[in-house]
Amino acid sequence: EKYTLALKAMRTAITALKKQIPKKVVRYFEIDFSAECPACKGRIAAHASHQNCRWCGQKLEWSVDDD
Protein backbone atom coordinates (compact mmCIF):
# COMPACT_ATOMS: atom_id res chain seq x y z
CA GLU A 1 0.00 0.00 0.00
CA LYS A 2 2.72 2.53 0.97
CA TYR A 3 4.78 1.51 -2.07
CA THR A 4 1.76 2.07 -4.35
CA LEU A 5 1.07 5.53 -2.90
CA ALA A 6 4.74 6.53 -3.22
CA LEU A 7 4.85 5.29 -6.82
CA LYS A 8 1.68 7.21 -7.67
CA ALA A 9 3.11 10.37 -6.09
CA MET A 10 6.33 10.02 -8.08
CA ARG A 11 4.44 9.55 -11.36
CA THR A 12 2.33 12.63 -10.61
CA ALA A 13 5.47 14.66 -9.88
CA ILE A 14 7.16 13.49 -13.09
CA THR A 15 4.08 14.39 -15.15
CA ALA A 16 3.96 17.85 -13.58
CA LEU A 17 7.67 18.41 -14.21
CA LYS A 18 7.39 17.35 -17.87
CA LYS A 19 4.66 19.95 -18.40
CA GLN A 20 7.13 22.66 -17.36
CA ILE A 21 9.37 21.87 -20.35
CA PRO A 22 8.18 24.15 -23.18
CA LYS A 23 6.86 22.38 -26.27
CA LYS A 24 6.19 24.03 -29.61
CA VAL A 25 2.56 24.45 -30.56
CA VAL A 26 1.59 21.82 -33.12
CA ARG A 27 -0.45 23.88 -35.57
CA TYR A 28 -1.18 27.52 -35.99
CA PHE A 29 -4.60 28.51 -37.34
CA GLU A 30 -4.37 31.91 -39.02
CA ILE A 31 -8.11 32.19 -39.53
CA ASP A 32 -8.80 32.73 -35.82
CA PHE A 33 -5.25 33.25 -34.48
CA SER A 34 -5.21 30.07 -32.42
CA ALA A 35 -2.91 27.07 -32.07
CA GLU A 36 -3.01 23.43 -31.01
CA CYS A 37 -1.44 22.23 -27.77
CA PRO A 38 1.20 19.54 -28.39
CA ALA A 39 0.18 17.64 -25.26
CA CYS A 40 -3.63 17.54 -25.21
CA LYS A 41 -4.46 18.84 -28.72
CA GLY A 42 -6.64 21.55 -27.16
CA ARG A 43 -7.06 24.80 -29.07
CA ILE A 44 -5.42 27.88 -27.52
CA ALA A 45 -5.83 31.50 -28.51
CA ALA A 46 -2.52 32.83 -29.81
CA HIS A 47 -1.92 35.60 -27.32
CA ALA A 48 1.33 36.78 -25.75
CA SER A 49 0.01 36.18 -22.23
CA HIS A 50 -0.76 32.48 -22.90
CA GLN A 51 2.41 30.72 -21.83
CA ASN A 52 0.60 27.55 -20.76
CA CYS A 53 -2.25 25.53 -22.25
CA ARG A 54 -5.48 26.47 -20.52
CA TRP A 55 -6.70 22.86 -20.76
CA CYS A 56 -3.78 20.75 -19.53
CA GLY A 57 -1.16 23.21 -18.22
CA GLN A 58 1.58 22.34 -20.74
CA LYS A 59 4.14 25.14 -21.06
CA LEU A 60 4.10 26.38 -24.66
CA GLU A 61 6.72 27.65 -27.05
CA TRP A 62 5.33 29.99 -29.70
CA SER A 63 8.43 30.33 -31.90
CA VAL A 64 7.93 29.79 -35.61
CA ASP A 65 10.41 27.94 -37.80
CA ASP A 66 11.50 29.88 -40.87
CA ASP A 67 11.67 27.42 -43.76
PDB file of C-alpha atoms in Angstrom:
ATOM      1  CA  GLU A   1       0.000   0.000   0.000  1.00  0.00           C
ATOM      2  CA  LYS A   2       2.724   2.528   0.973  1.00  0.00           C
ATOM      3  CA  TYR A   3       4.776   1.512  -2.068  1.00  0.00           C
ATOM      4  CA  THR A   4       1.763   2.073  -4.349  1.00  0.00           C
ATOM      5  CA  LEU A   5       1.074   5.527  -2.900  1.00  0.00           C
ATOM      6  CA  ALA A   6       4.741   6.526  -3.224  1.00  0.00           C
ATOM      7  CA  LEU A   7       4.850   5.293  -6.822  1.00  0.00           C
ATOM      8  CA  LYS A   8       1.677   7.213  -7.667  1.00  0.00           C
ATOM      9  CA  ALA A   9       3.110  10.369  -6.085  1.00  0.00           C
ATOM     10  CA  MET A  10       6.333  10.022  -8.083  1.00  0.00           C
ATOM     11  CA  ARG A  11       4.439   9.549 -11.355  1.00  0.00           C
ATOM     12  CA  THR A  12       2.329  12.626 -10.606  1.00  0.00           C
ATOM     13  CA  ALA A  13       5.474  14.658  -9.882  1.00  0.00           C
ATOM     14  CA  ILE A  14       7.157  13.488 -13.095  1.00  0.00           C
ATOM     15  CA  THR A  15       4.075  14.391 -15.151  1.00  0.00           C
ATOM     16  CA  ALA A  16       3.958  17.845 -13.581  1.00  0.00           C
ATOM     17  CA  LEU A  17       7.669  18.410 -14.210  1.00  0.00           C
ATOM     18  CA  LYS A  18       7.386  17.348 -17.867  1.00  0.00           C
ATOM     19  CA  LYS A  19       4.657  19.947 -18.395  1.00  0.00           C
ATOM     20  CA  GLN A  20       7.131  22.657 -17.360  1.00  0.00           C
ATOM     21  CA  ILE A  21       9.369  21.867 -20.347  1.00  0.00           C
ATOM     22  CA  PRO A  22       8.179  24.151 -23.177  1.00  0.00           C
ATOM     23  CA  LYS A  23       6.858  22.380 -26.269  1.00  0.00           C
ATOM     24  CA  LYS A  24       6.188  24.033 -29.614  1.00  0.00           C
ATOM     25  CA  VAL A  25       2.563  24.448 -30.563  1.00  0.00           C
ATOM     26  CA  VAL A  26       1.590  21.823 -33.124  1.00  0.00           C
ATOM     27  CA  ARG A  27      -0.454  23.879 -35.568  1.00  0.00           C
ATOM     28  CA  TYR A  28      -1.181  27.520 -35.988  1.00  0.00           C
ATOM     29  CA  PHE A  29      -4.597  28.510 -37.345  1.00  0.00           C
ATOM     30  CA  GLU A  30      -4.373  31.910 -39.017  1.00  0.00           C
ATOM     31  CA  ILE A  31      -8.112  32.195 -39.529  1.00  0.00           C
ATOM     32  CA  ASP A  32      -8.800  32.725 -35.817  1.00  0.00           C
ATOM     33  CA  PHE A  33      -5.252  33.254 -34.480  1.00  0.00           C
ATOM     34  CA  SER A  34      -5.212  30.072 -32.420  1.00  0.00           C
ATOM     35  CA  ALA A  35      -2.910  27.074 -32.068  1.00  0.00           C
ATOM     36  CA  GLU A  36      -3.011  23.427 -31.014  1.00  0.00           C
ATOM     37  CA  CYS A  37      -1.438  22.232 -27.768  1.00  0.00           C
ATOM     38  CA  PRO A  38       1.201  19.539 -28.393  1.00  0.00           C
ATOM     39  CA  ALA A  39       0.180  17.635 -25.265  1.00  0.00           C
ATOM     40  CA  CYS A  40      -3.626  17.537 -25.213  1.00  0.00           C
ATOM     41  CA  LYS A  41      -4.455  18.841 -28.722  1.00  0.00           C
ATOM     42  CA  GLY A  42      -6.636  21.548 -27.163  1.00  0.00           C
ATOM     43  CA  ARG A  43      -7.062  24.800 -29.070  1.00  0.00           C
ATOM     44  CA  ILE A  44      -5.416  27.876 -27.522  1.00  0.00           C
ATOM     45  CA  ALA A  45      -5.826  31.503 -28.511  1.00  0.00           C
ATOM     46  CA  ALA A  46      -2.520  32.832 -29.808  1.00  0.00           C
ATOM     47  CA  HIS A  47      -1.920  35.601 -27.316  1.00  0.00           C
ATOM     48  CA  ALA A  48       1.335  36.778 -25.751  1.00  0.00           C
ATOM     49  CA  SER A  49       0.009  36.175 -22.231  1.00  0.00           C
ATOM     50  CA  HIS A  50      -0.757  32.477 -22.902  1.00  0.00           C
ATOM     51  CA  GLN A  51       2.406  30.719 -21.834  1.00  0.00           C
ATOM     52  CA  ASN A  52       0.598  27.554 -20.763  1.00  0.00           C
ATOM     53  CA  CYS A  53      -2.253  25.530 -22.245  1.00  0.00           C
ATOM     54  CA  ARG A  54      -5.482  26.466 -20.517  1.00  0.00           C
ATOM     55  CA  TRP A  55      -6.703  22.862 -20.762  1.00  0.00           C
ATOM     56  CA  CYS A  56      -3.779  20.754 -19.530  1.00  0.00           C
ATOM     57  CA  GLY A  57      -1.163  23.215 -18.220  1.00  0.00           C
ATOM     58  CA  GLN A  58       1.581  22.336 -20.736  1.00  0.00           C
ATOM     59  CA  LYS A  59       4.138  25.144 -21.058  1.00  0.00           C
ATOM     60  CA  LEU A  60       4.103  26.381 -24.663  1.00  0.00           C
ATOM     61  CA  GLU A  61       6.722  27.650 -27.053  1.00  0.00           C
ATOM     62  CA  TRP A  62       5.332  29.992 -29.696  1.00  0.00           C
ATOM     63  CA  SER A  63       8.434  30.335 -31.898  1.00  0.00           C
ATOM     64  CA  VAL A  64       7.934  29.792 -35.608  1.00  0.00           C
ATOM     65  CA  ASP A  65      10.413  27.936 -37.804  1.00  0.00           C
ATOM     66  CA  ASP A  66      11.500  29.879 -40.871  1.00  0.00           C
ATOM     67  CA  ASP A  67      11.667  27.416 -43.759  1.00  0.00           C
TER      68      ASP A  67
END
